[in-house]
PDB file of C-alpha atoms in Angstrom:
ATOM      1  CA  MET A  22      93.688  71.890 109.618  1.00  0.00           C
ATOM      2  CA  ASN A  23      95.963  74.070 111.706  1.00  0.00           C
ATOM      3  CA  TYR A  24      96.292  77.319 109.783  1.00  0.00           C
ATOM      4  CA  THR A  25      96.797  80.589 111.645  1.00  0.00           C
ATOM      5  CA  LEU A  26      95.174  83.982 111.385  1.00  0.00           C
ATOM      6  CA  HIS A  27      98.501  85.419 110.241  1.00  0.00           C
ATOM      7  CA  GLN A  28      98.697  82.911 107.383  1.00  0.00           C
ATOM      8  CA  LEU A  29      95.203  83.867 106.250  1.00  0.00           C
ATOM      9  CA  GLN A  30      96.031  87.577 106.420  1.00  0.00           C
ATOM     10  CA  VAL A  31      99.172  87.074 104.340  1.00  0.00           C
ATOM     11  CA  PHE A  32      97.359  84.906 101.788  1.00  0.00           C
ATOM     12  CA  LEU A  33      94.563  87.449 101.511  1.00  0.00           C
ATOM     13  CA  LYS A  34      97.083  90.186 100.755  1.00  0.00           C
ATOM     14  CA  ILE A  35      98.735  87.988  98.118  1.00  0.00           C
ATOM     15  CA  THR A  36      95.394  87.456  96.392  1.00  0.00           C
ATOM     16  CA  GLN A  37      94.692  91.191  96.477  1.00  0.00           C
ATOM     17  CA  THR A  38      98.071  92.231  95.051  1.00  0.00           C
ATOM     18  CA  GLN A  39      98.684  89.168  92.812  1.00  0.00           C
ATOM     19  CA  SER A  40     102.308  89.415  93.901  1.00  0.00           C
ATOM     20  CA  ILE A  41     104.451  88.167  96.763  1.00  0.00           C
ATOM     21  CA  THR A  42     106.701  91.217  96.377  1.00  0.00           C
ATOM     22  CA  LYS A  43     103.834  93.696  96.611  1.00  0.00           C
ATOM     23  CA  ALA A  44     102.220  91.770  99.451  1.00  0.00           C
ATOM     24  CA  ALA A  45     105.502  91.914 101.366  1.00  0.00           C
ATOM     25  CA  GLU A  46     105.743  95.664 100.825  1.00  0.00           C
ATOM     26  CA  GLU A  47     102.191  96.334 102.017  1.00  0.00           C
ATOM     27  CA  LEU A  48     102.545  94.035 105.027  1.00  0.00           C
ATOM     28  CA  HIS A  49     106.002  95.423 105.883  1.00  0.00           C
ATOM     29  CA  LEU A  50     107.471  91.924 105.758  1.00  0.00           C
ATOM     30  CA  THR A  51     110.347  90.405 103.812  1.00  0.00           C
ATOM     31  CA  GLN A  52     109.585  88.418 100.671  1.00  0.00           C
ATOM     32  CA  PRO A  53     110.966  85.190 102.221  1.00  0.00           C
ATOM     33  CA  ALA A  54     108.675  85.671 105.239  1.00  0.00           C
ATOM     34  CA  VAL A  55     105.620  86.011 102.979  1.00  0.00           C
ATOM     35  CA  SER A  56     106.692  82.993 100.914  1.00  0.00           C
ATOM     36  CA  ILE A  57     107.075  80.892 104.081  1.00  0.00           C
ATOM     37  CA  GLN A  58     103.578  81.837 105.304  1.00  0.00           C
ATOM     38  CA  LEU A  59     102.121  80.968 101.896  1.00  0.00           C
ATOM     39  CA  ARG A  60     103.933  77.622 101.861  1.00  0.00           C
ATOM     40  CA  ASN A  61     102.798  76.787 105.415  1.00  0.00           C
ATOM     41  CA  LEU A  62      99.197  77.515 104.472  1.00  0.00           C
ATOM     42  CA  GLN A  63      99.495  75.545 101.210  1.00  0.00           C
ATOM     43  CA  ASP A  64     100.860  72.512 103.094  1.00  0.00           C
ATOM     44  CA  GLN A  65      97.449  72.119 104.722  1.00  0.00           C
ATOM     45  CA  PHE A  66      95.620  71.681 101.415  1.00  0.00           C
ATOM     46  CA  ASP A  67      95.912  68.998  98.742  1.00  0.00           C
ATOM     47  CA  ILE A  68      94.706  71.434  96.071  1.00  0.00           C
ATOM     48  CA  PRO A  69      96.983  74.304  94.922  1.00  0.00           C
ATOM     49  CA  LEU A  70      96.105  77.785  96.155  1.00  0.00           C
ATOM     50  CA  THR A  71      98.382  79.533  93.651  1.00  0.00           C
ATOM     51  CA  GLU A  72     100.372  78.725  90.556  1.00  0.00           C
ATOM     52  CA  VAL A  73     103.227  80.435  88.735  1.00  0.00           C
ATOM     53  CA  VAL A  74     103.010  80.711  84.948  1.00  0.00           C
ATOM     54  CA  GLY A  75     106.121  82.206  83.415  1.00  0.00           C
ATOM     55  CA  ARG A  76     107.168  84.580  86.178  1.00  0.00           C
ATOM     56  CA  LYS A  77     103.665  85.663  87.160  1.00  0.00           C
ATOM     57  CA  LEU A  78     101.742  84.388  90.162  1.00  0.00           C
ATOM     58  CA  TYR A  79      98.093  83.415  89.707  1.00  0.00           C
ATOM     59  CA  VAL A  80      95.509  82.473  92.326  1.00  0.00           C
ATOM     60  CA  THR A  81      93.691  79.258  91.438  1.00  0.00           C
ATOM     61  CA  ASP A  82      89.907  78.931  91.545  1.00  0.00           C
ATOM     62  CA  PHE A  83      90.275  76.981  94.776  1.00  0.00           C
ATOM     63  CA  GLY A  84      92.581  79.702  96.128  1.00  0.00           C
ATOM     64  CA  LYS A  85      89.966  82.345  95.320  1.00  0.00           C
ATOM     65  CA  GLU A  86      87.367  80.384  97.321  1.00  0.00           C
ATOM     66  CA  ILE A  87      89.766  80.175 100.270  1.00  0.00           C
ATOM     67  CA  ALA A  88      90.464  83.914  99.953  1.00  0.00           C
ATOM     68  CA  VAL A  89      86.729  84.690 100.233  1.00  0.00           C
ATOM     69  CA  ALA A  90      86.523  82.602 103.401  1.00  0.00           C
ATOM     70  CA  ALA A  91      89.741  84.151 104.742  1.00  0.00           C
ATOM     71  CA  GLU A  92      88.377  87.648 104.243  1.00  0.00           C
ATOM     72  CA  LYS A  93      85.266  86.784 106.268  1.00  0.00           C
ATOM     73  CA  ILE A  94      87.398  85.332 109.058  1.00  0.00           C
ATOM     74  CA  VAL A  95      89.694  88.378 109.156  1.00  0.00           C
ATOM     75  CA  GLU A  96      86.673  90.709 109.243  1.00  0.00           C
ATOM     76  CA  GLN A  97      85.125  88.727 112.093  1.00  0.00           C
ATOM     77  CA  VAL A  98      88.363  88.898 114.081  1.00  0.00           C
ATOM     78  CA  ARG A  99      88.517  92.638 113.457  1.00  0.00           C
ATOM     79  CA  ALA A 100      84.915  92.968 114.652  1.00  0.00           C
ATOM     80  CA  ILE A 101      85.775  91.040 117.824  1.00  0.00           C
ATOM     81  CA  ASN A 102      88.698  93.391 118.472  1.00  0.00           C
ATOM     82  CA  PHE A 103      86.446  96.420 117.966  1.00  0.00           C
ATOM     83  CA  LYS A 104      83.799  95.030 120.325  1.00  0.00           C
ATOM     84  CA  THR A 105      86.413  94.249 122.965  1.00  0.00           C
ATOM     85  CA  ALA A 106      87.773  97.787 122.780  1.00  0.00           C
ATOM     86  CA  ALA A 107      84.247  99.225 122.894  1.00  0.00           C
ATOM     87  CA  TYR A 108      83.512  97.347 126.119  1.00  0.00           C
ATOM     88  CA  LYS A 109      86.619  98.956 127.568  1.00  0.00           C
ATOM     89  CA  GLY A 110      85.156 102.367 126.757  1.00  0.00           C
ATOM     90  CA  GLN A 111      87.410 102.979 123.747  1.00  0.00           C
ATOM     91  CA  LEU A 112      86.305 104.556 120.482  1.00  0.00           C
ATOM     92  CA  THR A 113      86.569 101.831 117.853  1.00  0.00           C
ATOM     93  CA  GLY A 114      86.034 101.373 114.142  1.00  0.00           C
ATOM     94  CA  LYS A 115      87.610 102.340 110.815  1.00  0.00           C
ATOM     95  CA  LEU A 116      88.626 105.801 109.630  1.00  0.00           C
ATOM     96  CA  LYS A 117      89.089 105.862 105.844  1.00  0.00           C
ATOM     97  CA  ILE A 118      90.856 108.815 104.237  1.00  0.00           C
ATOM     98  CA  SER A 119      92.258 109.310 100.740  1.00  0.00           C
ATOM     99  CA  VAL A 120      94.797 112.053 100.041  1.00  0.00           C
ATOM    100  CA  VAL A 121      96.425 113.439  96.915  1.00  0.00           C
ATOM    101  CA  SER A 122     100.089 112.487  96.630  1.00  0.00           C
ATOM    102  CA  THR A 123     101.525 115.726  98.040  1.00  0.00           C
ATOM    103  CA  GLY A 124      99.039 115.468 100.896  1.00  0.00           C
ATOM    104  CA  LYS A 125     101.198 112.750 102.439  1.00  0.00           C
ATOM    105  CA  TYR A 126     103.355 115.562 103.797  1.00  0.00           C
ATOM    106  CA  VAL A 127     100.303 117.120 105.485  1.00  0.00           C
ATOM    107  CA  MET A 128      97.692 114.605 106.594  1.00  0.00           C
ATOM    108  CA  PRO A 129      99.748 112.462 109.026  1.00  0.00           C
ATOM    109  CA  TYR A 130     100.228 115.484 111.326  1.00  0.00           C
ATOM    110  CA  PHE A 131      96.470 116.028 111.527  1.00  0.00           C
ATOM    111  CA  LEU A 132      95.943 112.347 112.328  1.00  0.00           C
ATOM    112  CA  ALA A 133      98.726 111.481 114.777  1.00  0.00           C
ATOM    113  CA  GLY A 134      97.228 112.955 117.932  1.00  0.00           C
ATOM    114  CA  PHE A 135      93.772 111.554 117.195  1.00  0.00           C
ATOM    115  CA  ILE A 136      95.070 108.028 116.596  1.00  0.00           C
ATOM    116  CA  LYS A 137      97.187 108.137 119.757  1.00  0.00           C
ATOM    117  CA  GLU A 138      94.151 109.311 121.718  1.00  0.00           C
ATOM    118  CA  HIS A 139      92.006 106.468 120.345  1.00  0.00           C
ATOM    119  CA  PRO A 140      94.165 103.329 119.893  1.00  0.00           C
ATOM    120  CA  GLY A 141      91.086 101.233 119.083  1.00  0.00           C
ATOM    121  CA  ILE A 142      90.701 102.956 115.707  1.00  0.00           C
ATOM    122  CA  GLU A 143      91.901 101.284 112.527  1.00  0.00           C
ATOM    123  CA  LEU A 144      93.190 103.859 110.023  1.00  0.00           C
ATOM    124  CA  LYS A 145      93.154 103.327 106.270  1.00  0.00           C
ATOM    125  CA  LEU A 146      95.082 106.125 104.554  1.00  0.00           C
ATOM    126  CA  ASP A 147      95.319 105.904 100.770  1.00  0.00           C
ATOM    127  CA  VAL A 148      97.745 108.149  98.859  1.00  0.00           C
ATOM    128  CA  THR A 149      97.065 108.591  95.133  1.00  0.00           C
ATOM    129  CA  ASN A 150      96.372 111.266  92.506  1.00  0.00           C
ATOM    130  CA  LYS A 151      93.482 113.720  92.582  1.00  0.00           C
ATOM    131  CA  ALA A 152      91.318 111.861  90.068  1.00  0.00           C
ATOM    132  CA  MET A 153      91.469 108.630  92.106  1.00  0.00           C
ATOM    133  CA  VAL A 154      90.855 110.482  95.371  1.00  0.00           C
ATOM    134  CA  ILE A 155      87.717 112.140  94.007  1.00  0.00           C
ATOM    135  CA  ASN A 156      86.493 108.849  92.558  1.00  0.00           C
ATOM    136  CA  SER A 157      86.855 107.158  95.970  1.00  0.00           C
ATOM    137  CA  LEU A 158      84.860 109.964  97.569  1.00  0.00           C
ATOM    138  CA  ASP A 159      82.170 109.806  94.885  1.00  0.00           C
ATOM    139  CA  GLU A 160      81.859 106.025  95.312  1.00  0.00           C
ATOM    140  CA  ASN A 161      81.457 106.457  99.091  1.00  0.00           C
ATOM    141  CA  GLU A 162      84.497 104.257  99.702  1.00  0.00           C
ATOM    142  CA  ILE A 163      86.059 106.729 102.166  1.00  0.00           C
ATOM    143  CA  ASP A 164      85.027 109.105 104.929  1.00  0.00           C
ATOM    144  CA  PHE A 165      87.196 112.066 103.929  1.00  0.00           C
ATOM    145  CA  ALA A 166      89.524 113.253 101.185  1.00  0.00           C
ATOM    146  CA  LEU A 167      92.383 115.752 101.325  1.00  0.00           C
ATOM    147  CA  VAL A 168      92.696 117.944  98.209  1.00  0.00           C
ATOM    148  CA  SER A 169      94.117 121.329  97.306  1.00  0.00           C
ATOM    149  CA  ILE A 170      91.516 122.013  94.593  1.00  0.00           C
ATOM    150  CA  LEU A 171      87.837 121.504  95.337  1.00  0.00           C
ATOM    151  CA  PRO A 172      85.940 119.304  92.864  1.00  0.00           C
ATOM    152  CA  GLU A 173      83.511 121.368  90.804  1.00  0.00           C
ATOM    153  CA  ALA A 174      81.002 118.697  89.856  1.00  0.00           C
ATOM    154  CA  MET A 175      80.329 117.286  93.323  1.00  0.00           C
ATOM    155  CA  GLN A 176      78.436 118.558  96.335  1.00  0.00           C
ATOM    156  CA  VAL A 177      80.960 118.499  99.146  1.00  0.00           C
ATOM    157  CA  GLU A 178      81.588 120.141 102.489  1.00  0.00           C
ATOM    158  CA  ALA A 179      85.115 121.407 103.132  1.00  0.00           C
ATOM    159  CA  ILE A 180      87.223 122.069 106.207  1.00  0.00           C
ATOM    160  CA  PRO A 181      90.145 124.388 105.314  1.00  0.00           C
ATOM    161  CA  LEU A 182      93.310 123.159 107.007  1.00  0.00           C
ATOM    162  CA  MET A 183      96.230 125.281 105.774  1.00  0.00           C
ATOM    163  CA  GLU A 184      97.727 127.075 102.786  1.00  0.00           C
ATOM    164  CA  ASN A 185      99.409 125.210  99.955  1.00  0.00           C
ATOM    165  CA  LYS A 186     102.136 127.378  98.378  1.00  0.00           C
ATOM    166  CA  LEU A 187     103.536 126.478  94.969  1.00  0.00           C
ATOM    167  CA  TYR A 188     106.838 127.861  93.646  1.00  0.00           C
ATOM    168  CA  LEU A 189     108.844 127.622  90.462  1.00  0.00           C
ATOM    169  CA  VAL A 190     111.947 125.613  91.339  1.00  0.00           C
ATOM    170  CA  ALA A 191     115.250 124.708  89.715  1.00  0.00           C
ATOM    171  CA  ASN A 192     118.286 122.681  90.730  1.00  0.00           C
ATOM    172  CA  LYS A 193     121.334 124.107  92.527  1.00  0.00           C
ATOM    173  CA  GLU A 194     123.123 124.959  89.291  1.00  0.00           C
ATOM    174  CA  PHE A 195     120.541 127.576  88.302  1.00  0.00           C
ATOM    175  CA  GLU A 196     121.924 131.092  88.789  1.00  0.00           C
ATOM    176  CA  VAL A 197     119.292 133.384  90.264  1.00  0.00           C
ATOM    177  CA  GLU A 198     120.276 136.732  88.735  1.00  0.00           C
ATOM    178  CA  LYS A 199     117.171 138.808  89.392  1.00  0.00           C
ATOM    179  CA  LYS A 200     115.168 139.799  92.439  1.00  0.00           C
ATOM    180  CA  PHE A 201     112.045 138.847  90.490  1.00  0.00           C
ATOM    181  CA  TYR A 202     111.698 137.298  87.068  1.00  0.00           C
ATOM    182  CA  LYS A 203     108.902 138.252  84.679  1.00  0.00           C
ATOM    183  CA  LYS A 204     106.291 135.663  83.799  1.00  0.00           C
ATOM    184  CA  ASN A 205     107.866 135.155  80.392  1.00  0.00           C
ATOM    185  CA  ILE A 206     110.621 133.131  82.075  1.00  0.00           C
ATOM    186  CA  PHE A 207     108.335 130.148  81.443  1.00  0.00           C
ATOM    187  CA  GLU A 208     108.899 130.574  77.707  1.00  0.00           C
ATOM    188  CA  ASP A 209     112.637 129.966  78.132  1.00  0.00           C
ATOM    189  CA  ILE A 210     112.745 126.916  80.399  1.00  0.00           C
ATOM    190  CA  ALA A 211     111.971 123.225  80.046  1.00  0.00           C
ATOM    191  CA  LEU A 212     108.939 122.702  82.244  1.00  0.00           C
ATOM    192  CA  ILE A 213     108.253 119.362  83.908  1.00  0.00           C
ATOM    193  CA  TYR A 214     104.587 118.462  84.409  1.00  0.00           C
ATOM    194  CA  ARG A 215     102.829 116.091  86.759  1.00  0.00           C
ATOM    195  CA  GLU A 216     100.491 113.547  85.187  1.00  0.00           C
ATOM    196  CA  GLN A 217      96.903 114.278  84.125  1.00  0.00           C
ATOM    197  CA  GLY A 218      94.615 114.245  87.145  1.00  0.00           C
ATOM    198  CA  SER A 219      97.167 115.862  89.446  1.00  0.00           C
ATOM    199  CA  GLY A 220      96.025 118.923  91.395  1.00  0.00           C
ATOM    200  CA  THR A 221      99.499 120.465  91.093  1.00  0.00           C
ATOM    201  CA  ARG A 222      99.367 120.110  87.316  1.00  0.00           C
ATOM    202  CA  LEU A 223      95.889 121.636  87.170  1.00  0.00           C
ATOM    203  CA  THR A 224      97.037 124.629  89.242  1.00  0.00           C
ATOM    204  CA  MET A 225     100.102 125.139  87.041  1.00  0.00           C
ATOM    205  CA  GLU A 226      98.116 124.842  83.814  1.00  0.00           C
ATOM    206  CA  ARG A 227      95.518 127.335  85.045  1.00  0.00           C
ATOM    207  CA  TYR A 228      98.243 129.845  85.844  1.00  0.00           C
ATOM    208  CA  LEU A 229      99.882 129.467  82.435  1.00  0.00           C
ATOM    209  CA  ARG A 230      96.560 129.634  80.614  1.00  0.00           C
ATOM    210  CA  ASP A 231      95.265 132.650  82.562  1.00  0.00           C
ATOM    211  CA  ASN A 232      98.489 134.527  81.816  1.00  0.00           C
ATOM    212  CA  GLY A 233      98.613 133.542  78.148  1.00  0.00           C
ATOM    213  CA  ILE A 234     102.022 131.933  78.512  1.00  0.00           C
ATOM    214  CA  PRO A 235     102.998 129.567  75.670  1.00  0.00           C
ATOM    215  CA  ILE A 236     104.961 126.473  76.626  1.00  0.00           C
ATOM    216  CA  LEU A 237     107.249 124.979  74.006  1.00  0.00           C
ATOM    217  CA  LYS A 238     108.936 122.201  75.975  1.00  0.00           C
ATOM    218  CA  LYS A 239     107.530 119.875  78.574  1.00  0.00           C
ATOM    219  CA  MET A 240     108.017 116.512  80.227  1.00  0.00           C
ATOM    220  CA  GLU A 241     105.438 114.501  82.149  1.00  0.00           C
ATOM    221  CA  LEU A 242     106.165 112.394  85.246  1.00  0.00           C
ATOM    222  CA  THR A 243     103.812 110.430  87.430  1.00  0.00           C
ATOM    223  CA  SER A 244     104.623 111.517  90.983  1.00  0.00           C
ATOM    224  CA  ASN A 245     105.775 114.503  92.990  1.00  0.00           C
ATOM    225  CA  GLU A 246     108.885 112.549  94.005  1.00  0.00           C
ATOM    226  CA  ALA A 247     109.732 111.780  90.374  1.00  0.00           C
ATOM    227  CA  VAL A 248     109.375 115.447  89.416  1.00  0.00           C
ATOM    228  CA  LYS A 249     111.569 116.454  92.345  1.00  0.00           C
ATOM    229  CA  GLN A 250     114.349 114.069  91.362  1.00  0.00           C
ATOM    230  CA  ALA A 251     114.136 115.143  87.709  1.00  0.00           C
ATOM    231  CA  VAL A 252     114.559 118.797  88.684  1.00  0.00           C
ATOM    232  CA  ILE A 253     117.472 117.972  90.988  1.00  0.00           C
ATOM    233  CA  ALA A 254     119.112 116.060  88.118  1.00  0.00           C
ATOM    234  CA  GLY A 255     118.787 119.081  85.841  1.00  0.00           C
ATOM    235  CA  LEU A 256     116.165 117.746  83.416  1.00  0.00           C
ATOM    236  CA  GLY A 257     114.103 120.906  83.764  1.00  0.00           C
ATOM    237  CA  ASN A 258     112.130 123.111  86.117  1.00  0.00           C
ATOM    238  CA  SER A 259     108.727 122.709  87.682  1.00  0.00           C
ATOM    239  CA  VAL A 260     106.056 124.372  89.785  1.00  0.00           C
ATOM    240  CA  MET A 261     106.006 122.423  93.040  1.00  0.00           C
ATOM    241  CA  PRO A 262     104.270 122.612  96.425  1.00  0.00           C
ATOM    242  CA  LEU A 263     106.611 123.927  99.105  1.00  0.00           C
ATOM    243  CA  ILE A 264     105.343 121.322 101.553  1.00  0.00           C
ATOM    244  CA  GLY A 265     107.043 118.556  99.563  1.00  0.00           C
ATOM    245  CA  ILE A 266     110.444 120.161  98.963  1.00  0.00           C
ATOM    246  CA  ARG A 267     111.372 121.627 102.338  1.00  0.00           C
ATOM    247  CA  ASN A 268     114.413 119.408 102.908  1.00  0.00           C
ATOM    248  CA  GLU A 269     115.722 119.858  99.367  1.00  0.00           C
ATOM    249  CA  ILE A 270     115.451 123.650  99.681  1.00  0.00           C
ATOM    250  CA  GLN A 271     117.226 123.640 103.046  1.00  0.00           C
ATOM    251  CA  ASP A 272     119.959 121.300 101.749  1.00  0.00           C
ATOM    252  CA  GLY A 273     120.494 123.419  98.634  1.00  0.00           C
ATOM    253  CA  ASP A 274     119.540 120.700  96.139  1.00  0.00           C
ATOM    254  CA  LEU A 275     116.661 122.861  94.886  1.00  0.00           C
ATOM    255  CA  LYS A 276     116.297 126.614  94.489  1.00  0.00           C
ATOM    256  CA  ILE A 277     113.185 128.743  94.400  1.00  0.00           C
ATOM    257  CA  ILE A 278     113.142 130.976  91.320  1.00  0.00           C
ATOM    258  CA  PRO A 279     111.504 134.268  92.344  1.00  0.00           C
ATOM    259  CA  VAL A 280     108.752 135.033  89.814  1.00  0.00           C
ATOM    260  CA  GLU A 281     106.266 137.892  89.957  1.00  0.00           C
ATOM    261  CA  ASP A 282     102.860 136.865  91.372  1.00  0.00           C
ATOM    262  CA  PHE A 283     104.392 133.764  92.967  1.00  0.00           C
ATOM    263  CA  PRO A 284     103.831 131.751  95.024  1.00  0.00           C
ATOM    264  CA  ILE A 285     100.557 130.402  93.708  1.00  0.00           C
ATOM    265  CA  VAL A 286      98.486 129.788  96.827  1.00  0.00           C
ATOM    266  CA  THR A 287      95.736 127.191  97.160  1.00  0.00           C
ATOM    267  CA  THR A 288      94.279 125.650 100.324  1.00  0.00           C
ATOM    268  CA  TRP A 289      94.481 122.145 101.701  1.00  0.00           C
ATOM    269  CA  ASN A 290      90.887 121.124 102.372  1.00  0.00           C
ATOM    270  CA  LEU A 291      89.536 118.039 104.064  1.00  0.00           C
ATOM    271  CA  ILE A 292      86.334 117.326 102.173  1.00  0.00           C
ATOM    272  CA  TYR A 293      83.375 114.987 102.526  1.00  0.00           C
ATOM    273  CA  MET A 294      80.109 114.481 100.693  1.00  0.00           C
ATOM    274  CA  LYS A 295      77.156 116.646 101.667  1.00  0.00           C
ATOM    275  CA  ASN A 296      74.581 114.779 103.763  1.00  0.00           C
ATOM    276  CA  LYS A 297      77.208 112.162 104.622  1.00  0.00           C
ATOM    277  CA  ARG A 298      76.134 109.950 107.525  1.00  0.00           C
ATOM    278  CA  PHE A 299      79.204 109.747 109.714  1.00  0.00           C
ATOM    279  CA  SER A 300      80.315 106.804 111.791  1.00  0.00           C
ATOM    280  CA  PRO A 301      81.147 107.623 115.431  1.00  0.00           C
ATOM    281  CA  VAL A 302      84.841 107.527 114.468  1.00  0.00           C
ATOM    282  CA  ALA A 303      84.457 109.971 111.578  1.00  0.00           C
ATOM    283  CA  GLU A 304      82.347 112.297 113.699  1.00  0.00           C
ATOM    284  CA  ALA A 305      84.936 112.227 116.484  1.00  0.00           C
ATOM    285  CA  PHE A 306      87.695 113.031 113.999  1.00  0.00           C
ATOM    286  CA  LEU A 307      85.800 116.068 112.708  1.00  0.00           C
ATOM    287  CA  LYS A 308      85.411 117.329 116.258  1.00  0.00           C
ATOM    288  CA  TYR A 309      89.111 116.744 116.932  1.00  0.00           C
ATOM    289  CA  LEU A 310      90.134 118.669 113.803  1.00  0.00           C
ATOM    290  CA  ASN A 311      88.002 121.672 114.659  1.00  0.00           C
ATOM    291  CA  GLN A 312      89.509 121.787 118.143  1.00  0.00           C
ATOM    292  CA  GLU A 313      93.145 121.053 117.323  1.00  0.00           C
ATOM    293  CA  LYS A 314      93.976 122.166 113.778  1.00  0.00           C
ATOM    294  CA  GLU A 315      95.397 125.560 114.799  1.00  0.00           C
ATOM    295  CA  ASN A 316      97.679 123.917 117.367  1.00  0.00           C
ATOM    296  CA  ILE A 317      98.797 121.330 114.817  1.00  0.00           C
ATOM    297  CA  ILE A 318      99.684 124.042 112.292  1.00  0.00           C
ATOM    298  CA  LYS A 319     101.546 126.024 114.954  1.00  0.00           C
ATOM    299  CA  ASN A 320     103.514 123.016 116.178  1.00  0.00           C
ATOM    300  CA  HIS A 321     104.397 121.440 112.838  1.00  0.00           C
ATOM    301  CA  PHE A 322     104.092 124.010 110.052  1.00  0.00           C
ATOM    302  CA  ASN A 323     105.406 127.292 111.469  1.00  0.00           C
ATOM    303  CA  TRP A 324     108.406 127.070 109.109  1.00  0.00           C
ATOM    304  CA  PHE A 325     105.926 127.173 106.232  1.00  0.00           C
ATOM    305  CA  LYS A 326     104.955 130.785 106.976  1.00  0.00           C
ATOM    306  CA  ASN A 327     108.534 132.040 106.989  1.00  0.00           C
ATOM    307  CA  ILE A 328     109.217 131.310 103.298  1.00  0.00           C
ATOM    308  CA  GLN A 329     107.891 134.021 101.015  1.00  0.00           C
TER     309      GLN A 329
END
C-alpha cells in the first residue's frame, strides 16, 4: 500500500458529497484532478471503492469502511499539526461559525485579521439560510452564528456588530418620480421573496404585516444572489440588504426606491448559546472582536453609513 494523505482527503470529500463535481468544487480542484486521485487510490485495492449506476456515483460498502479509516487518519494528522503549532507558541484549533447567506458580505472582514494573527487556527465557515444556521447552533455543531434577527426560542448571548439596512430596490429601468413613495407602492409592484427560513424574508413580511399592506403578486427564490439577478432582469422588485447590493447600486444596475419609513434597520449579531464552554480559540476570537470591531467597521464599512 502506498496511498497518500492527499488521496485520502480527496476520497473522504467524495464520500461526503457523493459527487466528483461537488468534491472538486469544495476542494478547489479540477474534476480531472479529483478523478485522478480517486483512480490512484483505487489502484491500490482489489475491491471497488465506488461504483457508477446510471450517471450517479455510489460509495460501496468497502469504500465506506475505507472512508471511516481515512477520516480517523486525517483527524490524527490535523491533531499533529495543531500540537506542533502549539509547541511553537501558536494558538491552534478549530473555529466553527455559521452565517446567514447575506452574512457572507460581513463576516469575512471580522475574521481576516484574527486568522492572519493566528495561522495555526483552522476556520470552518458555513454559509446557509437562517433556519439551518439556528439549527447548527442549537445542535452545538458550531461556536458562533451570525444573524440579523435573534432567535426567540433559544437562550443566546449576542454581540452586536453593525447595522443591517434593507431597502426596496428595482432595476435601472424603474423611473423614480417621487422624493418618497407611500407604503402603498407595495400594492402596485411584483414583489420577489426569499425562501422560507430567510431572515430577510422574515423582516420584509413583518413590515408588510405590521403596516397592513396586501400583496397580490409574489415570486420566491432561494438565495440573495438569485433575487438580485431577478430584480436586475426586471422580474420584479424586492426588499434587500444594502450590504449585498453595493456594487450593483454603484454600477447603476439596481436603484433604491425611496419609501417612507425605509430603510428597515436590523442589527448583525454574532450569537452563541448561553453557558457555552468556549475552546481557547473561540475565547480568543471573542476577545479580538471586542477589541477590534469598531476599527473593522471604520476601515471596511464606512461607505455603509453614507447611504440614507
